[in-house]
């Protein structure tokens, strides 16, 4: 049996026992993860998804977190500016070994879903975390919610602001659109930006198409001043 799965924007044809490199996953070495975007399951009774096969999944064991080969990018600015820059980049990858292919019942397996793009201190959350939050909301008495709606609304606002982290628009060149991109990438505080390494900067440049804005605007230095202040 084989399967065609999708992860990190790429498709892979896999069989049990295969070892492959995929876009970085939010998991540690030794963890068992499950890829739920299965486009096709082959074998005696092939199934083709529309776009995915319902209930199918590919389970794998994380071997280690690795980096791809180094690529060199040379950027030359337009005339009258006489600026140029050479930068290197190594893509962060995860080496996994395929252990099992499930044609059905994957949604009830209880194995942690494979999530891409964990970085900058972001850890993967188990699939059961979201239902727990919903259950907590369901248990809250409705009478209390109706009692003082205005006061609860005022109290909810600071919590939302705290969850969002720092106001990244204080950085030079960061508007609402760029702040949204950073939040989607998991960057919410000045401390995270202040701790970026050159590899992190290159990774963010490539993922979010900042085109050298981070170095040009001096975000790291600004973030360090914000954290120290």
Coordinates of C-alpha atoms in Angstrom, one line a residue:
X1 CA 0.0 0.0 0.0
X2 CA 1.1 3.5 -0.8
X3 CA -0.2 7.0 -0.2
X4 CA 0.2 10.5 -1.7
X5 CA 0.2 13.0 1.1
X6 CA 0.7 16.8 1.3
X7 CA 2.7 18.7 3.9
X8 CA 4.5 22.0 3.8
X9 CA 3.0 22.8 0.4
X10 CA 4.6 19.7 -1.2
X11 CA 3.2 16.3 -2.2
X12 CA 5.0 13.0 -1.4
X13 CA 4.3 9.5 -2.5
X14 CA 5.2 7.3 0.5
X15 CA 5.1 3.7 1.7
X16 CA 5.6 2.1 5.1
X17 CA 9.3 2.2 6.0
X18 CA 10.2 5.2 3.8
X19 CA 12.4 8.0 5.2
X20 CA 11.9 11.5 3.9
X21 CA 12.7 15.1 4.6
X22 CA 9.7 17.5 5.0
X23 CA 9.3 21.1 5.9
X24 CA 10.0 21.6 9.6
X25 CA 7.4 20.1 11.9
X26 CA 6.5 21.2 15.5
X27 CA 7.7 17.9 17.1
X28 CA 10.7 16.5 18.9
X29 CA 12.9 13.5 18.0
X30 CA 11.0 10.3 18.9
X31 CA 7.5 11.8 18.6
X32 CA 4.9 10.1 16.6
X33 CA 2.9 12.3 14.2
X34 CA 0.1 11.9 11.7
X35 CA -0.3 13.6 8.3
X36 CA -4.0 14.0 7.7
X37 CA -3.8 15.6 4.2
X38 CA -3.9 12.3 2.2
X39 CA -4.7 12.9 -1.5
X40 CA -4.7 9.3 -2.5
X41 CA -4.4 5.8 -1.1
X42 CA -3.2 3.1 -3.4
X43 CA -3.3 -0.7 -3.2
X44 CA -5.9 -3.3 -3.9
X45 CA -8.7 -0.8 -3.4
X46 CA -7.3 2.6 -4.5
X47 CA -9.1 5.8 -3.1
X48 CA -8.7 9.2 -4.6
X49 CA -9.7 12.2 -2.5
X50 CA -11.6 15.3 -3.4
X51 CA -9.3 16.9 -2.5
X52 CA -8.4 14.6 0.5
X53 CA -9.4 11.0 1.4
X54 CA -11.8 11.2 4.3
X55 CA -10.5 9.3 7.4
X56 CA -7.1 8.5 5.8
X57 CA -3.8 9.3 7.4
X58 CA -0.1 8.6 7.3
X59 CA 1.7 8.0 10.5
X60 CA 5.4 8.7 11.0
X61 CA 8.1 8.8 13.6
X62 CA 10.3 11.9 13.9
X63 CA 13.9 11.0 13.6
X64 CA 15.6 14.4 14.0
X65 CA 15.4 18.1 13.1
X66 CA 17.9 18.9 10.4
X67 CA 18.8 21.7 7.9
X68 CA 19.0 21.6 4.1
X69 CA 22.0 22.5 2.0
X70 CA 23.2 26.1 2.1
X71 CA 22.0 28.4 -0.7
X72 CA 23.7 31.7 -1.5
X73 CA 21.7 34.6 -2.7
X74 CA 23.3 37.7 -4.2
X75 CA 21.2 40.9 -4.2
X76 CA 22.3 44.0 -6.2
X77 CA 20.3 47.2 -5.7
X78 CA 19.4 49.6 -8.5
X79 CA 21.8 52.2 -9.8
X80 CA 22.7 55.3 -7.8
X81 CA 22.3 53.4 -4.6
X82 CA 25.5 51.2 -5.0
X83 CA 24.4 48.6 -2.5
X84 CA 24.7 44.9 -2.7
X85 CA 24.4 42.0 -0.3
X86 CA 25.2 38.3 -0.2
X87 CA 23.4 36.1 2.2
X88 CA 23.1 32.4 2.8
X89 CA 20.2 30.3 3.9
X90 CA 19.7 26.7 5.1
X91 CA 16.1 25.6 5.1
X92 CA 14.9 24.0 8.4
X93 CA 13.6 20.4 7.7
X94 CA 12.4 17.4 9.7
X95 CA 13.6 13.9 9.0
X96 CA 10.7 11.4 9.5
X97 CA 10.2 7.6 9.0
X98 CA 6.8 6.4 7.7
X99 CA 5.5 3.8 10.1
X100 CA 1.9 3.2 9.0
X101 CA -0.7 4.1 6.3
X102 CA -4.3 4.2 7.4
X103 CA -7.0 4.0 4.7
X104 CA -9.7 4.9 7.3
X105 CA -10.1 5.7 11.0
X106 CA -7.2 8.1 11.2
X107 CA -9.4 10.8 12.8
X108 CA -9.9 8.5 15.8
X109 CA -6.3 7.3 16.1
X110 CA -5.3 9.9 18.8
X111 CA -1.9 10.5 17.3
X112 CA -0.7 14.1 17.3
X113 CA -1.3 15.9 14.0
X114 CA 1.8 17.0 12.0
X115 CA 2.0 20.8 12.1
X116 CA 4.4 22.8 9.9
X117 CA 6.3 25.9 10.7
X118 CA 7.1 25.7 14.4
X119 CA 9.9 28.0 15.2
X120 CA 11.0 31.0 17.3
X121 CA 10.0 29.2 20.5
X122 CA 6.6 27.9 19.2
X123 CA 5.8 24.4 20.3
X124 CA 3.2 22.0 18.9
X125 CA 0.0 21.6 20.7
X126 CA -1.8 18.3 20.9
X127 CA -5.0 17.9 19.0
X128 CA -7.0 17.6 22.2
X129 CA -6.2 21.2 23.3
X130 CA -8.9 22.9 21.3
X131 CA -11.8 20.8 22.4
X132 CA -10.7 21.4 26.0
X133 CA -11.2 25.1 25.6
X134 CA -14.6 24.6 24.1
X135 CA -15.6 22.4 26.9
X136 CA -14.5 25.1 29.4
X137 CA -16.7 27.7 27.7
X138 CA -19.6 25.3 27.6
X139 CA -19.4 24.7 31.4
X140 CA -19.6 28.5 32.2
X141 CA -23.0 29.5 33.5
X142 CA -25.1 31.4 31.1
X143 CA -26.7 33.4 33.9
X144 CA -23.4 35.1 34.8
X145 CA -22.8 36.0 31.1
X146 CA -26.1 37.9 31.0
X147 CA -25.7 39.5 34.4
X148 CA -23.1 42.2 33.5
X149 CA -22.3 42.1 29.8
X150 CA -20.6 45.5 29.8
X151 CA -18.2 44.8 32.7
X152 CA -17.2 41.4 31.1
X153 CA -16.6 43.1 27.8
X154 CA -14.2 45.6 29.5
X155 CA -12.4 42.8 31.3
X156 CA -12.0 40.7 28.1
X157 CA -10.2 43.5 26.2
X158 CA -7.0 43.4 28.3
X159 CA -6.8 39.6 28.1
X160 CA -7.0 39.8 24.3
X161 CA -4.3 42.5 24.2
X162 CA -2.1 40.4 26.5
X163 CA -2.5 37.3 24.4
X164 CA -1.4 39.3 21.3
X165 CA 1.9 40.3 22.9
X166 CA 3.7 43.6 22.1
X167 CA 2.6 46.3 19.7
X168 CA 4.9 45.4 16.8
X169 CA 3.8 48.5 14.9
X170 CA 6.1 50.5 17.1
X171 CA 9.0 49.2 14.9
X172 CA 10.0 51.3 12.0
X173 CA 8.3 50.2 8.8
X174 CA 5.9 47.8 10.5
X175 CA 2.2 48.6 9.7
X176 CA -0.9 46.5 10.4
X177 CA -0.3 44.3 7.4
X178 CA 3.3 43.4 8.3
X179 CA 2.2 43.0 12.0
X180 CA -0.4 40.5 10.8
X181 CA 2.2 38.5 8.9
X182 CA 4.5 38.4 11.9
X183 CA 1.6 37.2 14.1
X184 CA 0.8 34.4 11.6
X185 CA 4.4 33.4 11.8
X186 CA 4.2 33.2 15.6
X187 CA 6.2 36.4 16.3
X188 CA 4.3 38.5 18.8
X189 CA 6.9 40.1 21.1
X190 CA 9.9 42.4 20.9
X191 CA 11.9 39.8 22.8
X192 CA 11.5 37.2 19.9
X193 CA 12.7 39.7 17.3
X194 CA 15.7 40.8 19.6
X195 CA 16.8 37.2 19.8
X196 CA 16.8 36.6 16.0
X197 CA 20.0 35.1 14.5
X198 CA 21.1 35.7 10.9
X199 CA 19.6 32.4 10.0
X200 CA 16.3 33.4 11.5
X201 CA 16.4 36.7 9.6
X202 CA 17.0 34.8 6.3
X203 CA 14.2 32.4 7.1
X204 CA 11.7 35.2 7.8
X205 CA 12.9 37.1 4.7
X206 CA 12.1 34.0 2.5
X207 CA 8.9 33.0 4.2
X208 CA 7.2 36.4 4.4
X209 CA 8.9 38.1 1.4
X210 CA 10.3 41.0 3.5
X211 CA 13.1 41.6 0.9
X212 CA 15.7 42.7 3.3
X213 CA 13.4 45.0 5.3
X214 CA 14.5 43.5 8.6
X215 CA 18.1 44.6 8.2
X216 CA 17.3 47.7 6.3
X217 CA 14.9 49.1 9.0
X218 CA 17.0 47.7 11.9
X219 CA 14.2 45.8 13.6
X220 CA 16.5 43.7 15.8
X221 CA 18.2 46.8 17.2
X222 CA 14.9 48.5 17.8
X223 CA 13.5 45.4 19.5
X224 CA 16.5 45.2 21.8
X225 CA 16.0 48.8 22.8
X226 CA 12.3 48.1 23.5
X227 CA 13.1 45.0 25.7
X228 CA 15.9 46.9 27.6
X229 CA 13.7 49.9 28.2

